[in-house]
Amino acid sequence: MAMGHPNCIVQIVGYKNAGKTTTISKLIAALEQRNLTSTVIKHHGHSSVPPKARYDSERFITAGAKASFVEGGGEVSIQLKKEMSLTELLHLQSLVMTVDVVFVEGFKDTILPNIVLLRDQGDLSLMNRAQTIGIVQRERFDVDRKGTAVFLRNEEEAWISYFVNQIVEMRNEHVQNHL
């Protein structure tokens, strides 16, 4: 594995309340069981600033600091006052640690291998994406994607197993191509 670079990047695509965070969390846990490491890069698409986990860090940023790094109890919180592209975020992530998989959420205009989460037929506009690994639907309805695996949300064991196997295959392919 190249130092600092992930072996696999997978985007989770879906509209609000489609289950993106839950899906990523379940895939992370399943990959962890296979001793594979992962990180998440999420674009907070709302105009408001996301809630801060660390009071002191927020105070430093409010006072004018461009960045705040807080370490304690084996955890590090990094807060930057800067808009960053996905490329910049991936580079920053690669400087922090080497992982097997990076999950990306919220960068809808980026073309990456992706898992599409559909709440209903109103979400079908998300199907115009290239590199779709598979689809998870809340309820069964027709999607015109021949050759793409389609699961119902409640078929959790099946879609987790399928996506983890696909991710492991992509990771192994990447490793082989970079030996």
Rosetta silent file (secondary structure, phi, psi, omega in degrees, C-alpha in Angstrom):
SEQUENCE: MAMGHPNCIVQIVGYKNAGKTTTISKLIAALEQRNLTSTVIKHHGHSSVPPKARYDSERFITAGAKASFVEGGGEVSIQLKKEMSLTELLHLQSLVMTVDVVFVEGFKDTILPNIVLLRDQGDLSLMNRAQTIGIVQRERFDVDRKGTAVFLRNEEEAWISYFVNQIVEMRNEHVQNHL
SCORE:     score description
SCORE:     0.000 S_00000001
   1 L     0.000  129.646  178.384    0.000    0.000    0.000 S_00000001
   2 L   -65.191  137.458 -177.178    1.407    3.392   -0.957 S_00000001
   3 L   -57.478  122.965  173.550    2.120    5.514    2.100 S_00000001
   4 L    84.169  -14.406 -175.590   -0.811    7.721    2.923 S_00000001
   5 L  -102.330  133.826  178.476   -2.982    6.862   -0.077 S_00000001
   6 L   -69.421  152.477  177.921   -6.199    4.856    0.256 S_00000001
   7 L   -89.074   -8.022 -177.310   -6.527    1.729   -1.800 S_00000001
   8 E  -159.468  132.866  174.996  -10.205    2.332   -2.488 S_00000001
   9 E  -121.917  126.208 -178.456  -12.509    5.360   -2.545 S_00000001
  10 E  -128.358  129.582  179.034  -16.279    4.760   -2.505 S_00000001
  11 E   -98.587  135.548  174.434  -18.934    7.442   -2.655 S_00000001
  12 E  -103.678  121.218 -172.993  -22.296    7.006   -0.938 S_00000001
  13 E  -117.383  132.908  176.525  -24.965    8.930   -2.864 S_00000001
  14 L   177.762  158.662  177.467  -28.482    9.764   -1.730 S_00000001
  15 L   -79.959  176.284 -178.333  -30.759   12.608   -0.810 S_00000001
  16 L   -54.103  137.834  179.205  -31.475   13.724    2.752 S_00000001
  17 L    64.352   25.791  177.015  -32.710   10.939    5.049 S_00000001
  18 L   -86.229  -13.729  179.893  -31.814    8.232    2.527 S_00000001
  19 L   103.023   22.361 -177.143  -29.625    6.437    5.091 S_00000001
  20 H   -60.954  -50.091 -177.928  -26.148    7.531    3.962 S_00000001
  21 H   -64.409  -41.903  178.129  -24.632    7.804    7.446 S_00000001
  22 H   -62.730  -44.273  179.676  -26.210    4.519    8.564 S_00000001
  23 H   -61.275  -47.715  179.356  -24.981    2.755    5.423 S_00000001
  24 H   -60.437  -44.644 -179.331  -21.437    4.053    5.848 S_00000001
  25 H   -59.763  -42.798  179.996  -21.430    3.073    9.541 S_00000001
  26 H   -67.738  -39.101  178.244  -22.548   -0.481    8.749 S_00000001
  27 H   -68.651  -38.520  176.766  -19.961   -0.864    5.974 S_00000001
  28 H   -59.677  -47.087 -179.332  -17.196    0.480    8.243 S_00000001
  29 H   -61.900  -41.323  179.548  -18.107   -2.079   10.926 S_00000001
  30 H   -67.456  -38.859  177.328  -18.156   -4.923    8.377 S_00000001
  31 H   -67.545  -38.182  177.884  -14.777   -3.859    6.938 S_00000001
  32 H   -59.113  -37.693  177.679  -13.356   -3.597   10.460 S_00000001
  33 H   -63.712  -23.225  176.870  -14.314   -7.262   10.984 S_00000001
  34 L   -97.605   13.696 -179.953  -12.061   -8.053    8.002 S_00000001
  35 L    61.760   32.862  175.530   -9.242   -5.971    9.531 S_00000001
  36 L  -106.340  137.033 -177.469   -9.621   -3.248    6.901 S_00000001
  37 L   -95.383  153.435 -179.037   -9.296    0.386    7.930 S_00000001
  38 E  -149.921  159.894  171.078  -11.447    3.232    6.705 S_00000001
  39 E  -136.478  169.739 -179.903  -12.111    6.945    7.011 S_00000001
  40 E  -129.695  134.541  171.404  -14.973    9.185    5.946 S_00000001
  41 E  -117.476  117.411 -176.256  -14.898   12.529    4.158 S_00000001
  42 E  -119.054  132.665  173.343  -18.269   14.245    4.336 S_00000001
  43 L   -91.508  119.328  178.422  -19.349   17.454    2.655 S_00000001
  44 L   -85.174   98.082 -171.157  -21.703   19.322    4.965 S_00000001
  45 L   -77.279   -1.271 -178.551  -23.990   20.782    2.324 S_00000001
  46 L   -83.191  155.151 -178.510  -25.957   23.020    4.638 S_00000001
  47 L   -74.769  -22.328  178.528  -25.280   26.739    4.807 S_00000001
  48 L   -81.859  157.898  179.107  -24.938   26.656    8.574 S_00000001
  49 L   -76.252  136.487  179.645  -21.731   25.546   10.250 S_00000001
  50 L   -63.660  154.360 -179.707  -21.917   21.948   11.561 S_00000001
  51 L   -58.916  143.511 -178.755  -22.074   21.516   15.353 S_00000001
  52 L   -94.184  136.396  179.419  -18.704   21.609   17.054 S_00000001
  53 L   -84.083  -24.022 -173.647  -17.634   18.729   19.266 S_00000001
  54 L  -120.274  118.091 -178.144  -14.961   20.709   21.105 S_00000001
  55 H   -62.234  -48.153 -178.206  -15.738   23.942   22.940 S_00000001
  56 H   -61.121  -42.213 -179.975  -12.119   25.192   23.124 S_00000001
  57 H   -59.238  -43.709  178.980  -11.564   24.513   19.429 S_00000001
  58 H   -62.436  -40.382  179.192  -14.637   26.576   18.554 S_00000001
  59 H   -63.551  -41.177 -179.842  -13.395   29.426   20.728 S_00000001
  60 H   -63.418  -44.811  179.908   -9.987   29.407   18.986 S_00000001
  61 H   -64.257  -43.971  178.711  -11.599   29.520   15.529 S_00000001
  62 H   -60.513  -35.294 -179.893  -13.994   32.277   16.637 S_00000001
  63 H   -73.780  -14.115  177.003  -11.017   34.265   17.921 S_00000001
  64 L   124.705   -3.353  177.646   -9.412   34.079   14.474 S_00000001
  65 L   -62.938  142.358  178.198   -7.329   30.889   14.371 S_00000001
  66 L   -83.612  -19.822  178.864   -7.302   29.319   10.891 S_00000001
  67 E  -153.613  153.322  175.119   -7.046   25.821   12.385 S_00000001
  68 E  -138.977  130.183  178.102   -7.388   24.064   15.711 S_00000001
  69 E  -118.304  120.795 -179.432   -6.015   20.630   16.575 S_00000001
  70 E  -120.322  126.998  179.621   -7.259   19.073   19.823 S_00000001
  71 E  -121.774  140.278  175.322   -5.842   15.784   21.115 S_00000001
  72 E   177.989  141.098  177.556   -6.987   13.826   24.139 S_00000001
  73 L    60.393   30.175  179.002   -7.949   10.324   25.157 S_00000001
  74 L    78.880   12.663  178.003   -6.511    8.852   21.978 S_00000001
  75 E  -124.171  147.951  176.515   -8.608   11.079   19.712 S_00000001
  76 E  -124.014  130.334  174.989   -7.667   14.054   17.556 S_00000001
  77 E  -112.145  126.775  179.298  -10.150   16.677   16.425 S_00000001
  78 E  -116.125  126.222  176.784   -9.109   18.904   13.531 S_00000001
  79 E  -126.934  123.345 -179.631  -11.094   22.006   12.698 S_00000001
  80 E  -117.025  141.708  175.107  -10.072   24.202    9.778 S_00000001
  81 L  -100.716   78.853 -174.366  -11.556   27.529    8.747 S_00000001
  82 L  -166.350  134.558  170.702  -11.175   26.919    5.019 S_00000001
  83 L   -77.697  137.486 -178.466  -13.269   25.624    2.133 S_00000001
  84 L  -133.998  145.147  174.943  -11.572   22.602    0.587 S_00000001
  85 L   -77.700  166.407  176.151  -12.156   20.539   -2.539 S_00000001
  86 H   -60.213  -39.885  178.517  -12.496   16.774   -2.340 S_00000001
  87 H   -59.142  -44.558  178.621   -8.989   16.481   -3.825 S_00000001
  88 H   -65.264  -40.147  178.922   -7.585   18.679   -1.051 S_00000001
  89 H   -65.548  -41.057  176.955   -9.469   16.720    1.608 S_00000001
  90 H   -63.093  -39.225  177.315   -8.185   13.401    0.240 S_00000001
  91 H   -63.995  -46.132  178.068   -4.652   14.806    0.288 S_00000001
  92 H   -59.912  -45.379  178.466   -5.073   15.993    3.891 S_00000001
  93 H   -58.497  -40.332 -178.528   -6.490   12.605    4.864 S_00000001
  94 H   -67.061  -25.936  177.016   -3.478   10.887    3.260 S_00000001
  95 H   -76.025  -26.649 -176.635   -1.134   12.988    5.403 S_00000001
  96 H   -79.972  -46.513 -178.823   -2.934   11.942    8.577 S_00000001
  97 L  -165.447  157.488  175.402   -2.987    8.156    8.094 S_00000001
  98 L   -90.587  130.013  178.348   -2.916    5.299    5.627 S_00000001
  99 L  -134.095  165.109  178.180   -6.236    3.485    5.254 S_00000001
 100 L   -82.256  -38.086 -173.580   -7.705    0.806    3.035 S_00000001
 101 E  -137.315  136.561  169.931  -10.971    2.578    2.181 S_00000001
 102 E  -115.657  123.674  172.974  -12.189    6.177    2.154 S_00000001
 103 E   -92.399  136.599 -179.657  -15.945    6.705    2.101 S_00000001
 104 E  -119.527  133.729  178.626  -17.073    9.987    0.537 S_00000001
 105 E  -134.954  133.456  170.761  -20.469   11.543    1.180 S_00000001
 106 L    96.506    0.736  177.415  -22.015   14.733   -0.142 S_00000001
 107 L  -101.485   71.601 -169.718  -19.819   15.522   -3.161 S_00000001
 108 L   -61.528  -24.908 -177.950  -22.617   14.899   -5.674 S_00000001
 109 L   -89.392    0.213 -178.168  -20.751   16.262   -8.710 S_00000001
 110 L   -91.534  135.072  178.877  -17.751   13.982   -8.217 S_00000001
 111 L   -96.697  108.934  177.488  -17.503   10.807  -10.296 S_00000001
 112 L  -139.972  161.770  170.361  -16.289    7.941   -8.125 S_00000001
 113 L   -53.497  132.412 -172.292  -17.341    4.324   -7.679 S_00000001
 114 E  -140.314  156.154  172.218  -20.612    4.772   -5.810 S_00000001
 115 E  -112.076  125.657 -176.018  -23.435    3.142   -3.917 S_00000001
 116 E  -103.376  128.916  177.901  -26.790    4.819   -4.617 S_00000001
 117 E  -107.711  120.573 -177.104  -29.487    4.991   -1.926 S_00000001
 118 E  -113.023  124.306  176.877  -33.015    5.549   -3.234 S_00000001
 119 L   -79.341  -43.117 -178.261  -35.892    6.537   -0.949 S_00000001
 120 L  -160.791 -175.348 -177.255  -38.521    6.412   -3.697 S_00000001
 121 H   -64.372  -20.009  177.169  -38.971    6.967   -7.444 S_00000001
 122 H   -65.854  -15.462 -179.214  -38.447   10.697   -6.936 S_00000001
 123 H   -93.743    4.304 -174.907  -34.759    9.931   -6.348 S_00000001
 124 H   -61.377  -18.668  177.733  -34.216    8.303   -9.756 S_00000001
 125 H   -61.333  -21.889  177.369  -32.255   11.348  -10.972 S_00000001
 126 H   -70.302  -13.159 -176.641  -29.350    9.929   -8.940 S_00000001
 127 H   -78.264   -3.146  179.725  -29.231    7.019  -11.378 S_00000001
 128 H   -83.183   22.111 -175.609  -27.495    9.130  -14.038 S_00000001
 129 L   -99.011  144.922  173.451  -24.164    8.380  -12.400 S_00000001
 130 L   -83.397  165.263  172.459  -21.321    6.354  -13.842 S_00000001
 131 L    61.392   35.809  178.112  -19.502    3.683  -11.835 S_00000001
 132 E   -77.979  122.375  179.241  -22.483    2.571   -9.735 S_00000001
 133 E   -77.532  -39.538 -178.568  -21.523   -0.463   -7.641 S_00000001
 134 E  -176.734  173.349 -174.617  -25.073   -1.094   -6.497 S_00000001
 135 E  -129.440  138.494  172.110  -28.391    0.345   -5.381 S_00000001
 136 E  -120.953  124.423 -178.158  -30.269    0.155   -2.084 S_00000001
 137 E  -111.645  148.330  172.667  -33.990    1.020   -2.197 S_00000001
 138 L   -71.005  -41.045  178.492  -36.445    1.631    0.644 S_00000001
 139 L  -137.418  152.884 -175.322  -39.184   -0.078   -1.364 S_00000001
 140 L   -72.715  127.132  170.306  -39.050   -2.107   -4.557 S_00000001
 141 L  -152.264  160.632 -175.323  -39.600   -0.205   -7.814 S_00000001
 142 L   -70.159  132.590  170.515  -38.139   -0.547  -11.291 S_00000001
 143 L  -126.144  135.158 -175.905  -34.743    0.970  -11.976 S_00000001
 144 L   -89.189   71.392  179.673  -33.305    0.754  -15.470 S_00000001
 145 L  -136.440   75.179  179.211  -29.784   -0.393  -14.556 S_00000001
 146 L   -60.527  136.316  178.230  -29.139   -3.789  -16.089 S_00000001
 147 L    85.242   -2.027  178.367  -26.169   -5.508  -14.526 S_00000001
 148 L  -104.124  130.681  179.308  -26.280   -3.380  -11.364 S_00000001
 149 E   -66.288  134.407  179.314  -27.091   -5.110   -8.076 S_00000001
 150 E  -126.101  129.583 -179.173  -30.300   -3.810   -6.469 S_00000001
 151 E  -127.900  154.508  168.595  -31.240   -4.466   -2.838 S_00000001
 152 E   -85.879  149.159  179.980  -34.034   -3.457   -0.509 S_00000001
 153 L   -53.251  -39.932 -177.370  -32.956   -1.536    2.607 S_00000001
 154 L   -76.657   -2.835  174.251  -34.273   -4.364    4.830 S_00000001
 155 L   -90.877   46.625 -169.830  -32.043   -6.910    3.014 S_00000001
 156 H   -54.892  -48.157 -178.454  -29.218   -5.561    5.144 S_00000001
 157 H   -58.764  -41.231 -178.439  -27.150   -8.719    5.452 S_00000001
 158 H   -67.227  -47.922 -176.933  -27.203   -9.223    1.675 S_00000001
 159 H   -72.447  -33.761  176.497  -26.222   -5.664    0.678 S_00000001
 160 H   -62.693  -48.519 -179.886  -23.559   -5.351    3.355 S_00000001
 161 H   -59.469  -46.338 -178.972  -21.975   -8.616    2.227 S_00000001
 162 H   -61.622  -50.488 -176.735  -22.185   -7.654   -1.453 S_00000001
 163 H   -66.931  -38.723  177.478  -20.746   -4.152   -1.019 S_00000001
 164 H   -62.453  -43.831  178.037  -17.963   -5.301    1.312 S_00000001
 165 H   -61.820  -41.468  178.007  -16.956   -7.962   -1.228 S_00000001
 166 H   -63.831  -42.582  179.768  -16.996   -5.357   -4.030 S_00000001
 167 H   -64.531  -44.016  178.791  -14.921   -2.925   -1.938 S_00000001
 168 H   -62.167  -41.143  178.008  -12.392   -5.630   -1.034 S_00000001
 169 H   -62.590  -44.863  178.287  -12.133   -6.576   -4.721 S_00000001
 170 H   -63.366  -41.250  179.131  -11.554   -2.930   -5.747 S_00000001
 171 H   -62.212  -48.060 -179.002   -8.980   -2.532   -2.972 S_00000001
 172 H   -63.125  -38.865  176.553   -7.117   -5.694   -3.994 S_00000001
 173 H   -61.200  -44.017  179.054   -7.167   -4.613   -7.651 S_00000001
 174 H   -62.141  -44.554  179.941   -5.691   -1.248   -6.672 S_00000001
 175 H   -61.542  -45.245 -179.825   -2.960   -2.915   -4.610 S_00000001
 176 H   -61.751  -38.979 -179.221   -2.070   -5.267   -7.497 S_00000001
 177 H   -73.346  -14.064 -177.501   -1.876   -2.363   -9.948 S_00000001
 178 L  -116.242   19.890  175.913    0.467   -0.428   -7.663 S_00000001
 179 L   -81.543    0.000    0.000    2.978   -3.172   -6.780 S_00000001
